[in-house]
């Protein structure tokens, strides 16, 4: 009914599940799973202004029932370039393509749009953080190849290496159960203290709680290993690395091949509603419920 390759799935955690596929033109095709789970219902075809073919690498839903899709532009040579994120109100609404406006992009994107956020780089994840009270606005966080961007109350803030991140190559971002924002980068894990980013094991507390785990795996040169993905299971946040699954709290222990993993080299993580963590490695998939 849709055609094209499956690129991304998104669900609201309650009833609606959507998928995004690329067609043979400069458009994305979005479908919704029927209420009985028996078929996919075509929802809309979304034209995207790119030079080549639009590729969606990440999709999620906000609390306001809008789908946010990280987009790349695959040009005829086969190269791919990050092109920000598309915000699409569901089930049907006016899409807004949030992207940084460079001179070379002038023909592809309209810099005059007042509601476009200048999101630069290749976007790996988009997360939403609830305000401290019902009247507070929702915070949108963007994990990108050029750092972390935050949008709240009409204000856009950005952090890269010049603003305190050990590495601005961001692979994942997650909001923990206690409201702490964590980021997985090429140089390990950091958390946001309300003003800037602190490296894991800095000895500082989060929200008045005891310091988080001080140990982090190192590579052969003694440098912090890259954190590739983050996932929450219960009250604990975990990070996937080339040396297994590492907890971001001192009460838990790392998980690797010595205690149950098929493969230490973790490339992706997900959690289900039962608290189990699904770990995708180079050699296969492990499903585990951490203690």
Tab-separated table of C-alpha atoms in Angstrom:
chain	number	residue	atom	x	y	z
A	1	UNK	CA	0.000	0.000	0.000
A	2	UNK	CA	2.889	2.368	0.719
A	3	UNK	CA	5.836	1.129	-1.313
A	4	UNK	CA	9.493	1.883	-0.671
A	5	UNK	CA	11.802	0.782	2.116
A	6	UNK	CA	10.903	1.022	5.807
A	7	UNK	CA	13.076	3.741	7.363
A	8	UNK	CA	11.707	4.558	10.800
A	9	UNK	CA	9.031	3.553	13.288
A	10	UNK	CA	7.420	5.790	15.902
A	11	UNK	CA	4.839	5.077	18.591
A	12	UNK	CA	3.172	7.131	21.296
A	13	UNK	CA	3.412	4.345	23.889
A	14	UNK	CA	-0.365	3.969	24.039
A	15	UNK	CA	-2.094	2.938	20.846
A	16	UNK	CA	-0.788	4.617	17.698
A	17	UNK	CA	2.145	3.237	15.722
A	18	UNK	CA	3.436	4.913	12.557
A	19	UNK	CA	6.069	4.103	9.974
A	20	UNK	CA	7.924	6.250	7.480
A	21	UNK	CA	9.091	5.046	4.077
A	22	UNK	CA	10.848	6.631	1.109
A	23	UNK	CA	9.243	6.523	-2.295
A	24	UNK	CA	10.897	6.899	-5.673
A	25	UNK	CA	10.492	10.673	-5.611
A	26	UNK	CA	11.381	13.496	-3.203
A	27	UNK	CA	8.711	12.505	-0.707
A	28	UNK	CA	8.154	10.538	2.476
A	29	UNK	CA	5.186	8.203	2.830
A	30	UNK	CA	3.697	7.882	6.305
A	31	UNK	CA	1.305	5.139	7.407
A	32	UNK	CA	-0.461	4.245	10.646
A	33	UNK	CA	-1.126	0.785	12.046
A	34	UNK	CA	-4.839	0.012	12.160
A	35	UNK	CA	-6.538	-0.273	15.561
A	36	UNK	CA	-6.779	-4.068	15.219
A	37	UNK	CA	-3.101	-4.328	14.247
A	38	UNK	CA	-3.971	-6.116	11.019
A	39	UNK	CA	-2.908	-3.621	8.342
A	40	UNK	CA	-1.070	-0.382	7.589
A	41	UNK	CA	-3.274	2.569	6.637
A	42	UNK	CA	-1.707	5.169	4.318
A	43	UNK	CA	-1.866	8.524	6.097
A	44	UNK	CA	-0.122	11.061	3.885
A	45	UNK	CA	2.664	11.707	1.390
A	46	UNK	CA	5.033	14.464	2.479
A	47	UNK	CA	7.160	16.250	-0.170
A	48	UNK	CA	10.639	17.201	1.085
A	49	UNK	CA	12.840	19.796	-0.606
A	50	UNK	CA	16.245	18.137	-0.902
A	51	UNK	CA	18.799	17.787	-3.681
A	52	UNK	CA	18.625	13.997	-3.843
A	53	UNK	CA	16.431	11.560	-1.888
A	54	UNK	CA	15.163	12.252	1.661
A	55	UNK	CA	16.283	9.621	4.195
A	56	UNK	CA	14.772	9.431	7.696
A	57	UNK	CA	17.198	8.083	10.314
A	58	UNK	CA	15.167	8.733	13.485
A	59	UNK	CA	11.511	9.356	14.328
A	60	UNK	CA	9.664	10.066	17.559
A	61	UNK	CA	6.421	11.600	18.800
A	62	UNK	CA	6.068	14.553	21.144
A	63	UNK	CA	3.409	14.828	23.837
A	64	UNK	CA	1.535	17.159	21.477
A	65	UNK	CA	1.081	14.335	18.937
A	66	UNK	CA	3.639	15.708	16.489
A	67	UNK	CA	6.086	13.427	14.704
A	68	UNK	CA	9.696	14.628	14.609
A	69	UNK	CA	11.871	13.045	11.913
A	70	UNK	CA	15.637	13.427	11.508
A	71	UNK	CA	16.365	13.835	7.794
A	72	UNK	CA	19.375	13.226	5.574
A	73	UNK	CA	19.779	14.160	1.924
A	74	UNK	CA	21.172	11.313	-0.204
A	75	UNK	CA	22.601	12.929	-3.330
A	76	UNK	CA	23.122	11.058	-6.636
A	77	UNK	CA	26.773	10.264	-5.781
A	78	UNK	CA	25.573	8.241	-2.774
A	79	UNK	CA	26.802	10.700	-0.146
A	80	UNK	CA	24.421	11.690	2.657
A	81	UNK	CA	24.224	15.032	4.434
A	82	UNK	CA	22.261	15.957	7.559
A	83	UNK	CA	19.267	18.163	6.848
A	84	UNK	CA	17.810	18.884	10.271
A	85	UNK	CA	14.416	17.608	11.419
A	86	UNK	CA	10.852	17.738	10.147
A	87	UNK	CA	8.036	18.477	12.606
A	88	UNK	CA	4.712	17.039	11.452
A	89	UNK	CA	1.473	17.441	13.461
A	90	UNK	CA	-0.583	14.245	13.274
A	91	UNK	CA	-2.811	12.887	11.886
A	92	UNK	CA	-2.460	15.673	9.315
A	93	UNK	CA	-1.036	19.145	9.612
A	94	UNK	CA	1.435	21.608	8.123
A	95	UNK	CA	4.967	20.237	8.284
A	96	UNK	CA	7.848	22.486	9.306
A	97	UNK	CA	11.386	21.619	8.207
A	98	UNK	CA	13.787	22.799	10.919
A	99	UNK	CA	17.214	23.201	9.313
A	100	UNK	CA	20.168	25.579	9.411
A	101	UNK	CA	20.191	27.904	6.412
A	102	UNK	CA	23.494	27.873	4.576
A	103	UNK	CA	24.155	29.760	1.389
A	104	UNK	CA	24.338	26.531	-0.619
A	105	UNK	CA	20.900	25.527	0.718
A	106	UNK	CA	19.182	28.705	-0.437
A	107	UNK	CA	17.345	27.001	-3.287
A	108	UNK	CA	16.257	24.027	-1.192
A	109	UNK	CA	15.000	25.734	1.963
A	110	UNK	CA	13.183	28.977	2.662
A	111	UNK	CA	15.050	31.019	5.313
A	112	UNK	CA	12.145	33.446	5.577
A	113	UNK	CA	9.945	31.007	7.472
A	114	UNK	CA	9.604	32.507	10.961
A	115	UNK	CA	8.821	29.208	12.705
A	116	UNK	CA	11.872	27.317	11.394
A	117	UNK	CA	14.526	26.442	13.991
A	118	UNK	CA	18.114	26.553	12.658
A	119	UNK	CA	19.037	22.964	13.568
A	120	UNK	CA	22.485	22.248	12.129
A	121	UNK	CA	24.308	18.996	11.522
A	122	UNK	CA	23.187	15.394	11.313
A	123	UNK	CA	20.485	14.790	13.959
A	124	UNK	CA	20.754	11.493	15.878
A	125	UNK	CA	17.928	11.929	18.400
A	126	UNK	CA	15.153	14.296	19.462
A	127	UNK	CA	13.865	14.095	23.048
A	128	UNK	CA	11.260	16.025	25.012
A	129	UNK	CA	11.432	17.056	28.656
A	130	UNK	CA	8.349	18.045	30.641
A	131	UNK	CA	8.404	21.301	32.563
A	132	UNK	CA	8.736	21.406	36.344
A	133	UNK	CA	5.048	22.365	36.628
A	134	UNK	CA	2.016	22.029	34.306
A	135	UNK	CA	2.330	25.653	33.186
A	136	UNK	CA	6.005	25.300	32.204
A	137	UNK	CA	6.714	24.788	28.491
A	138	UNK	CA	7.988	21.496	27.131
A	139	UNK	CA	11.722	21.409	26.378
A	140	UNK	CA	12.954	19.969	23.074
A	141	UNK	CA	16.509	18.570	22.958
A	142	UNK	CA	18.356	17.803	19.711
A	143	UNK	CA	21.382	15.469	19.634
A	144	UNK	CA	23.485	16.317	16.548
A	145	UNK	CA	26.875	15.808	14.927
A	146	UNK	CA	27.835	19.357	15.953
A	147	UNK	CA	26.696	19.286	19.592
A	148	UNK	CA	23.470	19.543	21.587
A	149	UNK	CA	20.708	22.070	20.925
A	150	UNK	CA	17.842	22.965	23.285
A	151	UNK	CA	14.615	24.813	22.443
A	152	UNK	CA	12.328	26.079	25.205
A	153	UNK	CA	10.116	29.128	25.627
A	154	UNK	CA	11.025	30.476	22.204
A	155	UNK	CA	14.761	30.412	23.019
A	156	UNK	CA	17.354	28.278	21.239
A	157	UNK	CA	20.605	27.299	23.006
A	158	UNK	CA	23.529	25.280	21.657
A	159	UNK	CA	26.488	23.489	23.265
A	160	UNK	CA	29.569	22.185	21.485
A	161	UNK	CA	33.168	21.630	22.499
A	162	UNK	CA	33.652	25.383	22.983
A	163	UNK	CA	30.739	25.361	25.451
A	164	UNK	CA	31.952	22.495	27.630
A	165	UNK	CA	31.169	19.213	25.854
A	166	UNK	CA	34.155	16.856	25.658
A	167	UNK	CA	32.981	15.923	22.175
A	168	UNK	CA	30.288	17.555	20.080
A	169	UNK	CA	29.709	14.307	18.161
A	170	UNK	CA	26.461	13.344	19.878
A	171	UNK	CA	25.164	9.806	19.328
A	172	UNK	CA	22.145	9.794	21.677
A	173	UNK	CA	20.357	11.846	24.304
A	174	UNK	CA	17.944	10.714	27.011
A	175	UNK	CA	15.895	12.269	29.826
A	176	UNK	CA	16.124	10.073	32.946
A	177	UNK	CA	13.230	9.360	35.317
A	178	UNK	CA	14.503	12.029	37.736
A	179	UNK	CA	14.527	14.649	34.962
A	180	UNK	CA	18.281	14.653	34.422
A	181	UNK	CA	19.329	15.063	30.785
A	182	UNK	CA	22.144	12.761	29.662
A	183	UNK	CA	24.101	12.784	26.422
A	184	UNK	CA	26.129	9.997	24.777
A	185	UNK	CA	29.114	11.329	22.834
A	186	UNK	CA	32.266	10.124	21.131
A	187	UNK	CA	34.145	10.838	24.402
A	188	UNK	CA	31.739	9.134	26.807
A	189	UNK	CA	28.725	10.372	28.776
A	190	UNK	CA	27.856	13.768	30.264
A	191	UNK	CA	24.868	15.189	32.175
A	192	UNK	CA	23.306	18.650	32.186
A	193	UNK	CA	23.436	20.556	35.493
A	194	UNK	CA	21.023	23.292	34.377
A	195	UNK	CA	23.704	25.554	32.917
A	196	UNK	CA	26.284	23.304	31.283
A	197	UNK	CA	27.516	19.737	30.810
A	198	UNK	CA	29.482	17.688	33.347
A	199	UNK	CA	31.430	14.574	32.516
A	200	UNK	CA	30.279	11.330	34.131
A	201	UNK	CA	32.293	10.801	37.307
A	202	UNK	CA	32.991	14.500	37.881
A	203	UNK	CA	32.053	13.952	41.564
A	204	UNK	CA	29.161	16.421	41.472
A	205	UNK	CA	25.658	15.387	42.439
A	206	UNK	CA	22.540	15.579	40.319
A	207	UNK	CA	19.507	17.180	41.935
A	208	UNK	CA	21.005	16.831	45.420
A	209	UNK	CA	21.476	13.077	44.982
A	210	UNK	CA	24.781	11.223	45.550
A	211	UNK	CA	27.377	11.398	42.756
A	212	UNK	CA	26.843	9.045	39.844
A	213	UNK	CA	29.168	6.164	39.035
A	214	UNK	CA	32.745	7.391	38.678
A	215	UNK	CA	34.062	4.524	36.523
A	216	UNK	CA	33.821	4.557	32.741
A	217	UNK	CA	35.471	2.152	30.253
A	218	UNK	CA	38.673	3.294	28.531
A	219	UNK	CA	40.179	2.411	25.171
A	220	UNK	CA	43.701	1.086	24.652
A	221	UNK	CA	45.133	4.617	24.738
A	222	UNK	CA	43.471	5.337	28.074
A	223	UNK	CA	40.836	7.666	26.585
A	224	UNK	CA	37.143	7.509	27.461
A	225	UNK	CA	35.295	5.040	25.282
A	226	UNK	CA	32.515	6.363	23.053
A	227	UNK	CA	28.922	6.001	24.267
A	228	UNK	CA	26.779	4.893	21.337
A	229	UNK	CA	23.295	4.730	22.817
A	230	UNK	CA	21.290	5.361	26.008
A	231	UNK	CA	18.281	3.515	27.388
A	232	UNK	CA	16.249	3.625	30.621
A	233	UNK	CA	15.120	0.501	32.463
A	234	UNK	CA	13.128	1.332	35.596
A	235	UNK	CA	15.016	4.015	37.509
A	236	UNK	CA	18.377	3.153	35.940
A	237	UNK	CA	19.880	4.652	32.797
A	238	UNK	CA	22.301	2.526	30.775
A	239	UNK	CA	24.829	3.332	28.060
A	240	UNK	CA	25.883	1.035	25.221
A	241	UNK	CA	29.604	0.878	24.363
A	242	UNK	CA	32.121	-1.326	22.593
A	243	UNK	CA	32.773	-2.877	26.037
A	244	UNK	CA	29.200	-3.806	26.902
A	245	UNK	CA	26.351	-2.127	28.782
A	246	UNK	CA	27.362	0.398	31.442
A	247	UNK	CA	25.096	1.808	34.195
A	248	UNK	CA	25.056	5.511	34.987
A	249	UNK	CA	24.388	4.901	38.692
A	250	UNK	CA	26.695	3.329	41.264
A	251	UNK	CA	24.113	0.755	42.446
A	252	UNK	CA	24.378	-1.347	39.251
A	253	UNK	CA	27.249	-3.206	37.602
A	254	UNK	CA	28.321	-3.336	33.935
A	255	UNK	CA	26.941	-6.147	31.761
A	256	UNK	CA	29.131	-7.866	29.178
A	257	UNK	CA	29.932	-11.362	27.868
A	258	UNK	CA	31.039	-12.503	31.320
A	259	UNK	CA	27.503	-12.101	32.661
A	260	UNK	CA	25.160	-12.769	29.790
A	261	UNK	CA	25.715	-10.755	26.611
A	262	UNK	CA	26.202	-12.445	23.256
A	263	UNK	CA	28.414	-9.574	22.145
A	264	UNK	CA	30.158	-6.727	24.016
A	265	UNK	CA	30.201	-4.487	20.931
A	266	UNK	CA	26.803	-2.785	21.354
A	267	UNK	CA	25.531	-0.621	18.506
A	268	UNK	CA	21.921	0.038	19.545
A	269	UNK	CA	19.616	-0.205	22.577
A	270	UNK	CA	15.872	-0.262	23.232
A	271	UNK	CA	13.639	-0.978	26.229
A	272	UNK	CA	10.181	-2.529	26.270
A	273	UNK	CA	7.275	-1.965	28.673
A	274	UNK	CA	8.392	-4.904	30.825
A	275	UNK	CA	11.704	-3.228	31.660
A	276	UNK	CA	13.723	-5.563	29.464
A	277	UNK	CA	16.613	-4.119	27.468
A	278	UNK	CA	17.146	-5.210	23.859
A	279	UNK	CA	20.829	-5.005	22.961
A	280	UNK	CA	21.922	-5.135	19.332
A	281	UNK	CA	25.581	-6.101	18.886
A	282	UNK	CA	27.786	-6.934	15.930
A	283	UNK	CA	27.105	-10.652	16.435
A	284	UNK	CA	23.437	-10.719	17.389
A	285	UNK	CA	20.644	-9.612	19.695
A	286	UNK	CA	20.441	-10.063	23.469
A	287	UNK	CA	17.287	-9.482	25.519
A	288	UNK	CA	17.924	-8.991	29.223
A	289	UNK	CA	16.211	-7.733	32.336
A	290	UNK	CA	18.970	-6.033	34.391
A	291	UNK	CA	18.954	-6.520	38.160
